[in-house]
Amino acid sequence: AQKVTQAQTEISVVEKEDVTLDCVYETRDTTYYLFWYKQPPSGELVFLIRRNSFDEQNEISGRYSWNFQKSTSSFNFTITASQVVDSAVYFCALSEANSGYALNFGKGTSLLVTP
Amino acid sequence: EAGVVQSPRYKIIEKKQPVAFWCNPISGHNTLYWYLQNLGQGPELLIRYENEEAVDDSQLPKDRFSAERLKGVDSTLKIQPAELGDSAVYLCASSLSGTESNEQFFGPGTRLTVL
């Protein structure tokens, strides 16, 4: 069963628009970690953020922000004032103690930002 | 500091041929992962090593796939014989063991095409 669901397969926005990428996860562990990775066309996975299950504070880093809500098992990612360089595939991932903290990825959301 | 190194970056072979991928993790990282990424999908764990021990190989198709991590540093993933469905990107990642936060660093991947 898919533990991480990224319902949006593809999103297309015009530059400077805000965009939110959704992520819903499923776990029975009380201790777990959530991640977002960016995969540009070059193919390399770039780490963006890690959140542990005990820290529900939202986080902002420049144009990026993340909204973690345990009540809805969601960890959404918002890009403010999107830029063409933000075009990539974005993966949400879950890491649980009972799997040795290996990453369980969603299927990814392909974001295209056009000028 | 050097990142995770993988070679080759690209490999094209005919079906039924053997193929091997090599990974050199970040220095000092005890945990090494091999992931498989099919087109349009998120990476999926194949095997996880703690030092030289394979602690999770439940997702590795053992009839044709094998892996080793002699001396607990470099690792090799082998497919013999390759099938058309094995065409994918094979990603290697490493992390510091004993850290729950488990920030994994990914290599650039090996893109395999089986003809």
Short mmCIF file of C-alpha atoms in Angstrom, two decimals:
data_model
loop_
_atom_site.label_atom_id
_atom_site.label_comp_id
_atom_site.label_asym_id
_atom_site.label_seq_id
_atom_site.Cartn_x
_atom_site.Cartn_y
_atom_site.Cartn_z
CA ALA A 1 0.00 0.00 0.00
CA GLN A 2 1.19 3.47 -0.83
CA LYS A 3 2.32 5.18 2.35
CA VAL A 4 2.87 8.56 0.77
CA THR A 5 0.31 9.99 -1.61
CA GLN A 6 0.98 12.92 -3.87
CA ALA A 7 -2.33 13.32 -5.62
CA GLN A 8 -1.13 15.99 -8.04
CA THR A 9 0.73 14.34 -10.90
CA GLU A 10 1.48 17.51 -12.82
CA ILE A 11 1.05 21.20 -12.08
CA SER A 12 1.65 24.05 -14.46
CA VAL A 13 1.83 27.67 -13.29
CA VAL A 14 2.96 30.96 -14.68
CA GLU A 15 6.01 32.59 -13.17
CA LYS A 16 5.36 34.57 -9.96
CA GLU A 17 2.30 32.54 -9.06
CA ASP A 18 2.19 30.73 -5.74
CA VAL A 19 1.84 26.96 -5.88
CA THR A 20 1.15 24.32 -3.23
CA LEU A 21 2.19 20.70 -3.58
CA ASP A 22 0.16 18.28 -1.50
CA CYS A 23 1.45 15.30 0.44
CA VAL A 24 -0.55 12.89 2.56
CA TYR A 25 1.14 10.10 4.48
CA GLU A 26 0.17 7.00 6.40
CA THR A 27 2.02 5.50 9.35
CA ARG A 28 1.41 3.72 12.64
CA ASP A 29 4.71 4.81 14.12
CA THR A 30 4.73 7.60 16.64
CA THR A 31 8.25 8.57 15.63
CA TYR A 32 8.76 9.28 11.98
CA TYR A 33 10.26 11.82 9.64
CA LEU A 34 8.91 13.56 6.59
CA PHE A 35 10.98 14.91 3.75
CA TRP A 36 10.72 16.86 0.55
CA TYR A 37 13.18 16.33 -2.26
CA LYS A 38 13.53 18.16 -5.57
CA GLN A 39 14.58 16.32 -8.72
CA PRO A 40 15.48 18.72 -11.53
CA PRO A 41 15.88 17.52 -15.11
CA SER A 42 19.51 16.63 -14.36
CA GLY A 43 18.15 13.78 -12.25
CA GLU A 44 19.91 14.28 -8.94
CA LEU A 45 17.70 14.29 -5.84
CA VAL A 46 18.15 17.47 -3.85
CA PHE A 47 17.18 17.50 -0.19
CA LEU A 48 14.86 20.38 0.74
CA ILE A 49 13.55 19.76 4.22
CA ARG A 50 13.15 17.19 7.00
CA ARG A 51 10.51 17.30 9.69
CA ASN A 52 10.14 14.97 12.68
CA SER A 53 6.76 13.83 13.95
CA PHE A 54 7.05 15.79 17.17
CA ASP A 55 7.57 19.14 15.53
CA GLU A 56 4.48 20.54 13.91
CA GLN A 57 5.80 24.04 13.55
CA ASN A 58 5.52 25.35 10.07
CA GLU A 59 8.76 26.34 8.43
CA ILE A 60 9.70 29.00 5.97
CA SER A 61 12.90 29.15 3.98
CA GLY A 62 13.01 31.96 1.49
CA ARG A 63 10.26 31.35 -1.03
CA TYR A 64 9.60 27.86 0.32
CA SER A 65 7.27 27.02 3.19
CA TRP A 66 5.96 23.80 4.63
CA ASN A 67 2.75 23.08 6.50
CA PHE A 68 2.81 19.95 8.66
CA GLN A 69 -0.53 18.87 10.13
CA LYS A 70 -0.64 15.58 12.02
CA SER A 71 -4.41 15.80 12.38
CA THR A 72 -4.78 15.36 8.62
CA SER A 73 -1.51 13.45 8.06
CA SER A 74 -0.39 16.06 5.60
CA PHE A 75 2.89 17.78 4.87
CA ASN A 76 2.25 20.32 2.14
CA PHE A 77 4.85 22.40 0.38
CA THR A 78 4.27 25.91 -0.94
CA ILE A 79 6.46 27.85 -3.32
CA THR A 80 5.76 31.57 -3.26
CA ALA A 81 6.39 33.69 -6.35
CA SER A 82 7.44 30.70 -8.42
CA GLN A 83 10.33 30.95 -10.85
CA VAL A 84 11.22 29.02 -13.97
CA VAL A 85 14.12 27.39 -12.09
CA ASP A 86 11.58 25.79 -9.76
CA SER A 87 10.51 23.51 -12.59
CA ALA A 88 11.26 19.98 -11.42
CA VAL A 89 9.68 16.89 -9.95
CA TYR A 90 9.09 17.17 -6.22
CA PHE A 91 8.94 14.12 -4.00
CA CYS A 92 7.52 13.81 -0.54
CA ALA A 93 8.94 10.94 1.54
CA LEU A 94 8.30 9.21 4.85
CA SER A 95 10.89 7.61 7.08
CA GLU A 96 9.80 5.24 9.86
CA ALA A 97 11.60 3.47 12.66
CA ASN A 98 10.20 0.05 11.75
CA SER A 99 11.81 0.20 8.31
CA GLY A 100 15.18 1.33 9.56
CA TYR A 101 14.38 4.86 8.48
CA ALA A 102 14.61 4.02 4.79
CA LEU A 103 12.78 6.56 2.68
CA ASN A 104 9.34 5.70 1.35
CA PHE A 105 8.67 8.09 -1.51
CA GLY A 106 5.48 9.31 -3.09
CA LYS A 107 5.13 9.22 -6.86
CA GLY A 108 6.11 12.82 -7.22
CA THR A 109 4.54 15.98 -8.56
CA SER A 110 5.93 17.44 -11.75
CA LEU A 111 5.94 21.23 -11.55
CA LEU A 112 6.30 23.31 -14.67
CA VAL A 113 6.77 27.05 -14.28
CA THR A 114 6.45 28.99 -17.49
CA PRO A 115 7.60 32.56 -18.12
CA GLU B 1 33.50 17.18 0.78
CA ALA B 2 32.78 14.77 -2.07
CA GLY B 3 29.23 13.54 -2.44
CA VAL B 4 28.00 10.08 -3.28
CA VAL B 5 29.71 8.84 -6.40
CA GLN B 6 28.12 6.43 -8.82
CA SER B 7 29.36 4.90 -12.02
CA PRO B 8 28.65 4.50 -14.77
CA ARG B 9 26.18 7.35 -15.29
CA TYR B 10 24.63 5.63 -18.28
CA LYS B 11 24.57 2.04 -19.43
CA ILE B 12 22.95 0.46 -22.46
CA ILE B 13 22.90 -3.31 -22.74
CA GLU B 14 20.97 -6.01 -24.52
CA LYS B 15 18.58 -8.19 -22.60
CA LYS B 16 20.04 -11.26 -20.94
CA GLN B 17 23.40 -9.51 -20.50
CA PRO B 18 24.84 -8.90 -17.04
CA VAL B 19 25.40 -5.39 -15.70
CA ALA B 20 26.96 -3.92 -12.58
CA PHE B 21 26.70 -0.55 -10.89
CA TRP B 22 29.17 0.89 -8.45
CA CYS B 23 28.64 3.30 -5.56
CA ASN B 24 31.08 5.10 -3.30
CA PRO B 25 29.27 6.70 -0.35
CA ILE B 26 30.22 9.82 1.53
CA SER B 27 33.21 9.18 3.75
CA GLY B 28 32.15 8.07 7.21
CA HIS B 29 28.62 7.12 6.22
CA ASN B 30 27.91 3.65 7.55
CA THR B 31 24.49 3.24 5.99
CA LEU B 32 24.16 2.71 2.26
CA TYR B 33 20.99 2.35 0.22
CA TRP B 34 20.22 1.27 -3.30
CA TYR B 35 17.00 2.58 -4.79
CA LEU B 36 15.30 1.87 -8.09
CA GLN B 37 13.48 4.68 -9.85
CA ASN B 38 11.20 3.83 -12.74
CA LEU B 39 10.16 6.55 -15.16
CA GLY B 40 7.52 8.78 -13.65
CA GLN B 41 7.76 7.16 -10.22
CA GLY B 42 9.44 7.84 -6.93
CA PRO B 43 12.51 5.88 -5.88
CA GLU B 44 11.89 2.50 -4.26
CA LEU B 45 14.27 0.86 -1.83
CA LEU B 46 16.06 -2.25 -3.06
CA ILE B 47 18.52 -2.88 -0.25
CA ARG B 48 19.95 -1.19 2.82
CA TYR B 49 23.37 -1.84 4.32
CA GLU B 50 24.65 -1.07 7.78
CA ASN B 51 28.39 -1.29 7.28
CA GLU B 52 28.90 -4.53 5.36
CA GLU B 53 25.68 -6.17 6.50
CA ALA B 54 22.56 -6.14 4.35
CA VAL B 55 19.91 -5.41 6.99
CA ASP B 56 16.98 -5.03 4.63
CA ASP B 57 16.93 -6.75 1.25
CA SER B 58 13.28 -7.69 1.26
CA GLN B 59 12.58 -5.72 -1.93
CA LEU B 60 15.55 -7.03 -3.87
CA PRO B 61 14.55 -9.51 -6.62
CA LYS B 62 17.06 -12.14 -5.61
CA ASP B 63 16.63 -14.33 -8.65
CA ARG B 64 18.53 -11.87 -10.79
CA PHE B 65 19.75 -9.06 -8.52
CA SER B 66 22.64 -9.22 -6.11
CA ALA B 67 24.57 -6.68 -4.12
CA GLU B 68 27.63 -6.55 -2.00
CA ARG B 69 29.40 -4.08 0.20
CA LEU B 70 32.75 -5.57 0.99
CA LYS B 71 34.67 -3.78 3.75
CA GLY B 72 31.62 -1.66 4.45
CA VAL B 73 32.49 1.17 2.09
CA ASP B 74 31.91 0.84 -1.67
CA SER B 75 29.00 -1.18 -2.94
CA THR B 76 28.17 -2.98 -6.16
CA LEU B 77 24.72 -3.82 -7.45
CA LYS B 78 24.51 -6.49 -10.13
CA ILE B 79 21.79 -7.72 -12.44
CA GLN B 80 22.20 -11.04 -14.21
CA PRO B 81 20.55 -11.53 -16.60
CA ALA B 82 18.99 -8.15 -17.34
CA GLU B 83 15.43 -7.95 -18.61
CA LEU B 84 13.66 -5.22 -20.55
CA GLY B 85 11.75 -4.21 -17.43
CA ASP B 86 14.96 -3.43 -15.60
CA SER B 87 15.37 -0.21 -17.58
CA ALA B 88 15.34 2.47 -14.91
CA VAL B 89 17.57 4.73 -12.87
CA TYR B 90 19.47 3.09 -10.04
CA LEU B 91 20.20 5.47 -7.20
CA CYS B 92 22.66 5.06 -4.37
CA ALA B 93 22.35 7.01 -1.15
CA SER B 94 24.24 7.12 2.12
CA SER B 95 23.68 8.40 5.63
CA LEU B 96 25.24 8.35 9.06
CA SER B 97 24.00 5.30 10.94
CA GLY B 98 22.50 5.69 14.36
CA THR B 99 20.93 8.99 13.44
CA GLU B 100 17.19 8.88 13.38
CA SER B 101 16.98 12.03 11.41
CA ASN B 102 18.47 9.98 8.60
CA GLU B 103 19.37 12.66 6.12
CA GLN B 104 20.22 10.65 3.07
CA PHE B 105 22.51 12.01 0.41
CA PHE B 106 21.90 10.75 -3.09
CA GLY B 107 24.26 10.12 -5.94
CA PRO B 108 23.46 11.13 -9.52
CA GLY B 109 22.22 7.66 -10.40
CA THR B 110 22.94 5.19 -13.17
CA ARG B 111 20.46 5.23 -16.01
CA LEU B 112 20.12 1.70 -17.38
CA THR B 113 18.57 0.97 -20.76
CA VAL B 114 17.95 -2.65 -21.65
CA LEU B 115 17.30 -3.28 -25.36
#
